[in-house]
Amino acid sequence: MSSFVEKLSPEALAHFNEVTQKPFSQQAVAFLNAYWPEVHDQAEFIFTVAWEVIKYADMHAKGIQLIYQYEEGCDLDFDIALYFYEQLCKFVEQPKNAQWADDKFARSQPTMMTAIKRKQEIREKVDVNFDGRVGMLEYLLYQYRDVANPADFCERSMGGGEEHPEI
């Protein structure tokens, strides 16, 4: 497998940017389609925790408090991405959410970092296309970097194919 930070070809970058302009949920589906054999056991965390937290971070950024007024976004600006990671860490640490802190979801749990370290990680490793914004796909590629990377994602997803029947 290639390096996480491997430079994308112009075609792959265009494909990657196209996917990151889709709503968060569609980005997650594209990721799961590409990596289902490797991360199928984490799909519940991805859609029950990460997707909900990223939606609420986006709502917070847009000043929306009621879910019916929310139109699903596709990316978060840099500061809200920091807020997203902070909220995700807090969510997993809360006793009422102990089921998500279980070893079954260890791969999905974010690593607690200082703000300075998190900013550096987002800037250098999460923001794949260096646009100062973080989409669900970029978060997922970073979180599951043990099996996924941008170049491999583009190769797998550009090959076509339909959704996995379990998704």
PDB file of C-alpha atoms in Angstrom:
ATOM      1  CA  MET A   1       0.000   0.000   0.000  1.00  0.00           C
ATOM      2  CA  SER A   2       1.206   3.477  -0.763  1.00  0.00           C
ATOM      3  CA  SER A   3       2.019   6.183   1.741  1.00  0.00           C
ATOM      4  CA  PHE A   4      -0.776   8.225   3.340  1.00  0.00           C
ATOM      5  CA  VAL A   5       0.739  11.453   2.084  1.00  0.00           C
ATOM      6  CA  GLU A   6       1.510  10.221  -1.435  1.00  0.00           C
ATOM      7  CA  LYS A   7       0.792  12.908  -4.009  1.00  0.00           C
ATOM      8  CA  LEU A   8      -2.373  12.341  -6.019  1.00  0.00           C
ATOM      9  CA  SER A   9      -2.383  12.454  -9.810  1.00  0.00           C
ATOM     10  CA  PRO A  10      -4.463  15.261 -11.378  1.00  0.00           C
ATOM     11  CA  GLU A  11      -7.240  12.769 -12.238  1.00  0.00           C
ATOM     12  CA  ALA A  12      -7.224  11.274  -8.748  1.00  0.00           C
ATOM     13  CA  LEU A  13      -7.244  14.727  -7.125  1.00  0.00           C
ATOM     14  CA  ALA A  14     -10.213  15.750  -9.301  1.00  0.00           C
ATOM     15  CA  HIS A  15     -12.051  12.565  -8.266  1.00  0.00           C
ATOM     16  CA  PHE A  16     -11.141  13.116  -4.618  1.00  0.00           C
ATOM     17  CA  ASN A  17     -12.414  16.712  -4.738  1.00  0.00           C
ATOM     18  CA  GLU A  18     -15.611  15.546  -6.421  1.00  0.00           C
ATOM     19  CA  VAL A  19     -16.287  13.051  -3.619  1.00  0.00           C
ATOM     20  CA  THR A  20     -15.505  15.624  -0.907  1.00  0.00           C
ATOM     21  CA  GLN A  21     -18.145  17.969  -2.357  1.00  0.00           C
ATOM     22  CA  LYS A  22     -20.857  15.404  -1.603  1.00  0.00           C
ATOM     23  CA  PRO A  23     -22.737  15.494   1.734  1.00  0.00           C
ATOM     24  CA  PHE A  24     -21.010  13.907   4.753  1.00  0.00           C
ATOM     25  CA  SER A  25     -23.169  10.767   4.577  1.00  0.00           C
ATOM     26  CA  GLN A  26     -22.342  10.174   0.904  1.00  0.00           C
ATOM     27  CA  GLN A  27     -18.631  10.624   1.629  1.00  0.00           C
ATOM     28  CA  ALA A  28     -18.927   7.978   4.355  1.00  0.00           C
ATOM     29  CA  VAL A  29     -20.699   5.610   1.952  1.00  0.00           C
ATOM     30  CA  ALA A  30     -17.962   6.156  -0.671  1.00  0.00           C
ATOM     31  CA  PHE A  31     -15.318   5.361   1.963  1.00  0.00           C
ATOM     32  CA  LEU A  32     -17.159   2.247   3.134  1.00  0.00           C
ATOM     33  CA  ASN A  33     -17.652   1.084  -0.464  1.00  0.00           C
ATOM     34  CA  ALA A  34     -13.909   1.328  -1.034  1.00  0.00           C
ATOM     35  CA  TYR A  35     -12.852  -0.243   2.285  1.00  0.00           C
ATOM     36  CA  TRP A  36     -15.733  -2.488   3.324  1.00  0.00           C
ATOM     37  CA  PRO A  37     -13.625  -5.658   3.793  1.00  0.00           C
ATOM     38  CA  GLU A  38     -11.238  -3.765   6.087  1.00  0.00           C
ATOM     39  CA  VAL A  39     -13.612  -1.541   8.111  1.00  0.00           C
ATOM     40  CA  HIS A  40     -17.084  -3.132   7.969  1.00  0.00           C
ATOM     41  CA  ASP A  41     -16.951  -3.769  11.715  1.00  0.00           C
ATOM     42  CA  GLN A  42     -16.573   0.005  12.292  1.00  0.00           C
ATOM     43  CA  ALA A  43     -19.555   1.091  10.149  1.00  0.00           C
ATOM     44  CA  GLU A  44     -21.809   1.380  13.198  1.00  0.00           C
ATOM     45  CA  PHE A  45     -19.382   3.827  14.839  1.00  0.00           C
ATOM     46  CA  ILE A  46     -18.927   5.763  11.598  1.00  0.00           C
ATOM     47  CA  PHE A  47     -22.650   6.388  11.146  1.00  0.00           C
ATOM     48  CA  THR A  48     -23.861   6.434  14.757  1.00  0.00           C
ATOM     49  CA  VAL A  49     -21.076   8.512  16.281  1.00  0.00           C
ATOM     50  CA  ALA A  50     -18.738  10.218  13.794  1.00  0.00           C
ATOM     51  CA  TRP A  51     -21.465  11.203  11.326  1.00  0.00           C
ATOM     52  CA  GLU A  52     -23.685  12.588  14.092  1.00  0.00           C
ATOM     53  CA  VAL A  53     -20.820  14.526  15.690  1.00  0.00           C
ATOM     54  CA  ILE A  54     -19.666  15.997  12.377  1.00  0.00           C
ATOM     55  CA  LYS A  55     -23.259  17.042  11.575  1.00  0.00           C
ATOM     56  CA  TYR A  56     -23.620  18.765  14.943  1.00  0.00           C
ATOM     57  CA  ALA A  57     -20.235  20.477  14.522  1.00  0.00           C
ATOM     58  CA  ASP A  58     -21.439  21.753  11.141  1.00  0.00           C
ATOM     59  CA  MET A  59     -24.737  22.884  12.680  1.00  0.00           C
ATOM     60  CA  HIS A  60     -22.784  24.685  15.407  1.00  0.00           C
ATOM     61  CA  ALA A  61     -20.715  26.474  12.765  1.00  0.00           C
ATOM     62  CA  LYS A  62     -23.827  27.495  10.857  1.00  0.00           C
ATOM     63  CA  GLY A  63     -25.675  28.648  13.990  1.00  0.00           C
ATOM     64  CA  ILE A  64     -28.443  26.074  13.506  1.00  0.00           C
ATOM     65  CA  GLN A  65     -29.965  24.485  16.588  1.00  0.00           C
ATOM     66  CA  LEU A  66     -32.877  22.530  15.115  1.00  0.00           C
ATOM     67  CA  ILE A  67     -32.132  19.468  13.018  1.00  0.00           C
ATOM     68  CA  TYR A  68     -35.048  20.059  10.642  1.00  0.00           C
ATOM     69  CA  GLN A  69     -33.449  23.365   9.603  1.00  0.00           C
ATOM     70  CA  TYR A  70     -30.143  21.711   8.794  1.00  0.00           C
ATOM     71  CA  GLU A  71     -29.039  20.895   5.269  1.00  0.00           C
ATOM     72  CA  GLU A  72     -26.197  18.397   5.411  1.00  0.00           C
ATOM     73  CA  GLY A  73     -22.833  19.936   4.640  1.00  0.00           C
ATOM     74  CA  CYS A  74     -19.792  18.516   2.908  1.00  0.00           C
ATOM     75  CA  ASP A  75     -16.858  19.959   4.859  1.00  0.00           C
ATOM     76  CA  LEU A  76     -15.822  21.907   7.939  1.00  0.00           C
ATOM     77  CA  ASP A  77     -13.493  24.869   8.039  1.00  0.00           C
ATOM     78  CA  PHE A  78     -10.238  24.389   9.913  1.00  0.00           C
ATOM     79  CA  ASP A  79     -11.411  25.754  13.286  1.00  0.00           C
ATOM     80  CA  ILE A  80     -14.634  23.769  13.225  1.00  0.00           C
ATOM     81  CA  ALA A  81     -12.615  20.653  12.343  1.00  0.00           C
ATOM     82  CA  LEU A  82     -10.713  21.213  15.602  1.00  0.00           C
ATOM     83  CA  TYR A  83     -14.060  21.562  17.378  1.00  0.00           C
ATOM     84  CA  PHE A  84     -15.271  18.325  15.718  1.00  0.00           C
ATOM     85  CA  TYR A  85     -12.282  16.346  17.008  1.00  0.00           C
ATOM     86  CA  GLU A  86     -12.707  17.861  20.462  1.00  0.00           C
ATOM     87  CA  GLN A  87     -16.401  16.918  20.534  1.00  0.00           C
ATOM     88  CA  LEU A  88     -15.652  13.416  19.238  1.00  0.00           C
ATOM     89  CA  CYS A  89     -13.095  12.870  22.017  1.00  0.00           C
ATOM     90  CA  LYS A  90     -15.546  14.174  24.629  1.00  0.00           C
ATOM     91  CA  PHE A  91     -18.341  11.968  23.280  1.00  0.00           C
ATOM     92  CA  VAL A  92     -16.302   8.781  23.576  1.00  0.00           C
ATOM     93  CA  GLU A  93     -15.095   9.700  27.088  1.00  0.00           C
ATOM     94  CA  GLN A  94     -18.595  10.270  28.520  1.00  0.00           C
ATOM     95  CA  PRO A  95     -19.747   7.391  30.767  1.00  0.00           C
ATOM     96  CA  LYS A  96     -23.162   7.297  29.046  1.00  0.00           C
ATOM     97  CA  ASN A  97     -21.381   6.466  25.783  1.00  0.00           C
ATOM     98  CA  ALA A  98     -19.297   3.635  27.219  1.00  0.00           C
ATOM     99  CA  GLN A  99     -20.402   1.227  24.479  1.00  0.00           C
ATOM    100  CA  TRP A 100     -18.410   3.312  21.970  1.00  0.00           C
ATOM    101  CA  ALA A 101     -15.288   3.235  24.150  1.00  0.00           C
ATOM    102  CA  ASP A 102     -15.287  -0.558  23.943  1.00  0.00           C
ATOM    103  CA  ASP A 103     -12.327  -2.396  22.408  1.00  0.00           C
ATOM    104  CA  LYS A 104     -14.574  -3.350  19.477  1.00  0.00           C
ATOM    105  CA  PHE A 105     -14.404   0.279  18.330  1.00  0.00           C
ATOM    106  CA  ALA A 106     -10.809   1.008  19.374  1.00  0.00           C
ATOM    107  CA  ARG A 107      -9.814   1.754  15.754  1.00  0.00           C
ATOM    108  CA  SER A 108     -12.523   4.403  15.516  1.00  0.00           C
ATOM    109  CA  GLN A 109     -11.759   6.234  18.728  1.00  0.00           C
ATOM    110  CA  PRO A 110      -9.906   9.503  18.222  1.00  0.00           C
ATOM    111  CA  THR A 111      -6.586  10.064  19.956  1.00  0.00           C
ATOM    112  CA  MET A 112      -6.662  12.898  22.482  1.00  0.00           C
ATOM    113  CA  MET A 113      -4.120  15.586  21.569  1.00  0.00           C
ATOM    114  CA  THR A 114      -3.293  19.106  22.593  1.00  0.00           C
ATOM    115  CA  ALA A 115      -4.767  21.817  20.370  1.00  0.00           C
ATOM    116  CA  ILE A 116      -1.332  22.609  18.946  1.00  0.00           C
ATOM    117  CA  LYS A 117      -0.659  18.969  18.053  1.00  0.00           C
ATOM    118  CA  ARG A 118      -4.186  18.518  16.614  1.00  0.00           C
ATOM    119  CA  LYS A 119      -3.781  21.638  14.426  1.00  0.00           C
ATOM    120  CA  GLN A 120      -0.518  20.239  13.093  1.00  0.00           C
ATOM    121  CA  GLU A 121      -2.127  16.829  12.418  1.00  0.00           C
ATOM    122  CA  ILE A 122      -5.074  18.388  10.585  1.00  0.00           C
ATOM    123  CA  ARG A 123      -2.861  20.687   8.539  1.00  0.00           C
ATOM    124  CA  GLU A 124      -0.297  18.044   7.606  1.00  0.00           C
ATOM    125  CA  LYS A 125      -2.221  14.755   7.537  1.00  0.00           C
ATOM    126  CA  VAL A 126      -6.001  15.152   7.570  1.00  0.00           C
ATOM    127  CA  ASP A 127      -6.515  17.932   5.018  1.00  0.00           C
ATOM    128  CA  VAL A 128      -5.583  15.819   1.994  1.00  0.00           C
ATOM    129  CA  ASN A 129      -6.307  18.431  -0.681  1.00  0.00           C
ATOM    130  CA  PHE A 130      -4.858  21.326   1.376  1.00  0.00           C
ATOM    131  CA  ASP A 131      -7.945  23.514   1.015  1.00  0.00           C
ATOM    132  CA  GLY A 132      -8.137  24.463   4.710  1.00  0.00           C
ATOM    133  CA  ARG A 133     -11.330  22.427   5.076  1.00  0.00           C
ATOM    134  CA  VAL A 134     -11.961  18.910   6.359  1.00  0.00           C
ATOM    135  CA  GLY A 135     -14.610  16.596   4.942  1.00  0.00           C
ATOM    136  CA  MET A 136     -15.931  13.322   6.304  1.00  0.00           C
ATOM    137  CA  LEU A 137     -13.829  11.434   3.755  1.00  0.00           C
ATOM    138  CA  GLU A 138     -10.624  13.137   4.908  1.00  0.00           C
ATOM    139  CA  TYR A 139     -11.466  12.356   8.542  1.00  0.00           C
ATOM    140  CA  LEU A 140     -12.162   8.690   7.698  1.00  0.00           C
ATOM    141  CA  LEU A 141      -8.984   8.287   5.643  1.00  0.00           C
ATOM    142  CA  TYR A 142      -6.969   9.703   8.519  1.00  0.00           C
ATOM    143  CA  GLN A 143      -8.776   7.724  11.225  1.00  0.00           C
ATOM    144  CA  TYR A 144      -8.338   4.412   9.388  1.00  0.00           C
ATOM    145  CA  ARG A 145      -4.911   5.195   7.940  1.00  0.00           C
ATOM    146  CA  ASP A 146      -3.713   1.725   8.948  1.00  0.00           C
ATOM    147  CA  VAL A 147      -5.686   0.362   5.966  1.00  0.00           C
ATOM    148  CA  ALA A 148      -6.624   3.447   3.924  1.00  0.00           C
ATOM    149  CA  ASN A 149      -4.930   6.348   2.184  1.00  0.00           C
ATOM    150  CA  PRO A 150      -6.036   8.930  -0.388  1.00  0.00           C
ATOM    151  CA  ALA A 151      -4.246   7.402  -3.388  1.00  0.00           C
ATOM    152  CA  ASP A 152      -5.582   3.925  -2.642  1.00  0.00           C
ATOM    153  CA  PHE A 153      -9.085   5.327  -2.047  1.00  0.00           C
ATOM    154  CA  CYS A 154      -9.050   7.042  -5.441  1.00  0.00           C
ATOM    155  CA  GLU A 155      -7.786   3.901  -7.145  1.00  0.00           C
ATOM    156  CA  ARG A 156     -10.485   1.765  -5.526  1.00  0.00           C
ATOM    157  CA  SER A 157     -13.359   4.200  -5.980  1.00  0.00           C
ATOM    158  CA  MET A 158     -12.499   5.301  -9.521  1.00  0.00           C
ATOM    159  CA  GLY A 159     -12.683   1.668 -10.551  1.00  0.00           C
ATOM    160  CA  GLY A 160     -16.450   1.925 -10.312  1.00  0.00           C
ATOM    161  CA  GLY A 161     -18.725  -0.632  -8.741  1.00  0.00           C
ATOM    162  CA  GLU A 162     -21.870  -0.376  -6.723  1.00  0.00           C
ATOM    163  CA  GLU A 163     -22.482  -0.092  -3.007  1.00  0.00           C
ATOM    164  CA  HIS A 164     -21.686  -3.185  -1.027  1.00  0.00           C
ATOM    165  CA  PRO A 165     -25.008  -4.941  -0.270  1.00  0.00           C
ATOM    166  CA  GLU A 166     -24.425  -4.686   3.500  1.00  0.00           C
ATOM    167  CA  ILE A 167     -24.185  -0.868   3.409  1.00  0.00           C
TER     168      ILE A 167
END
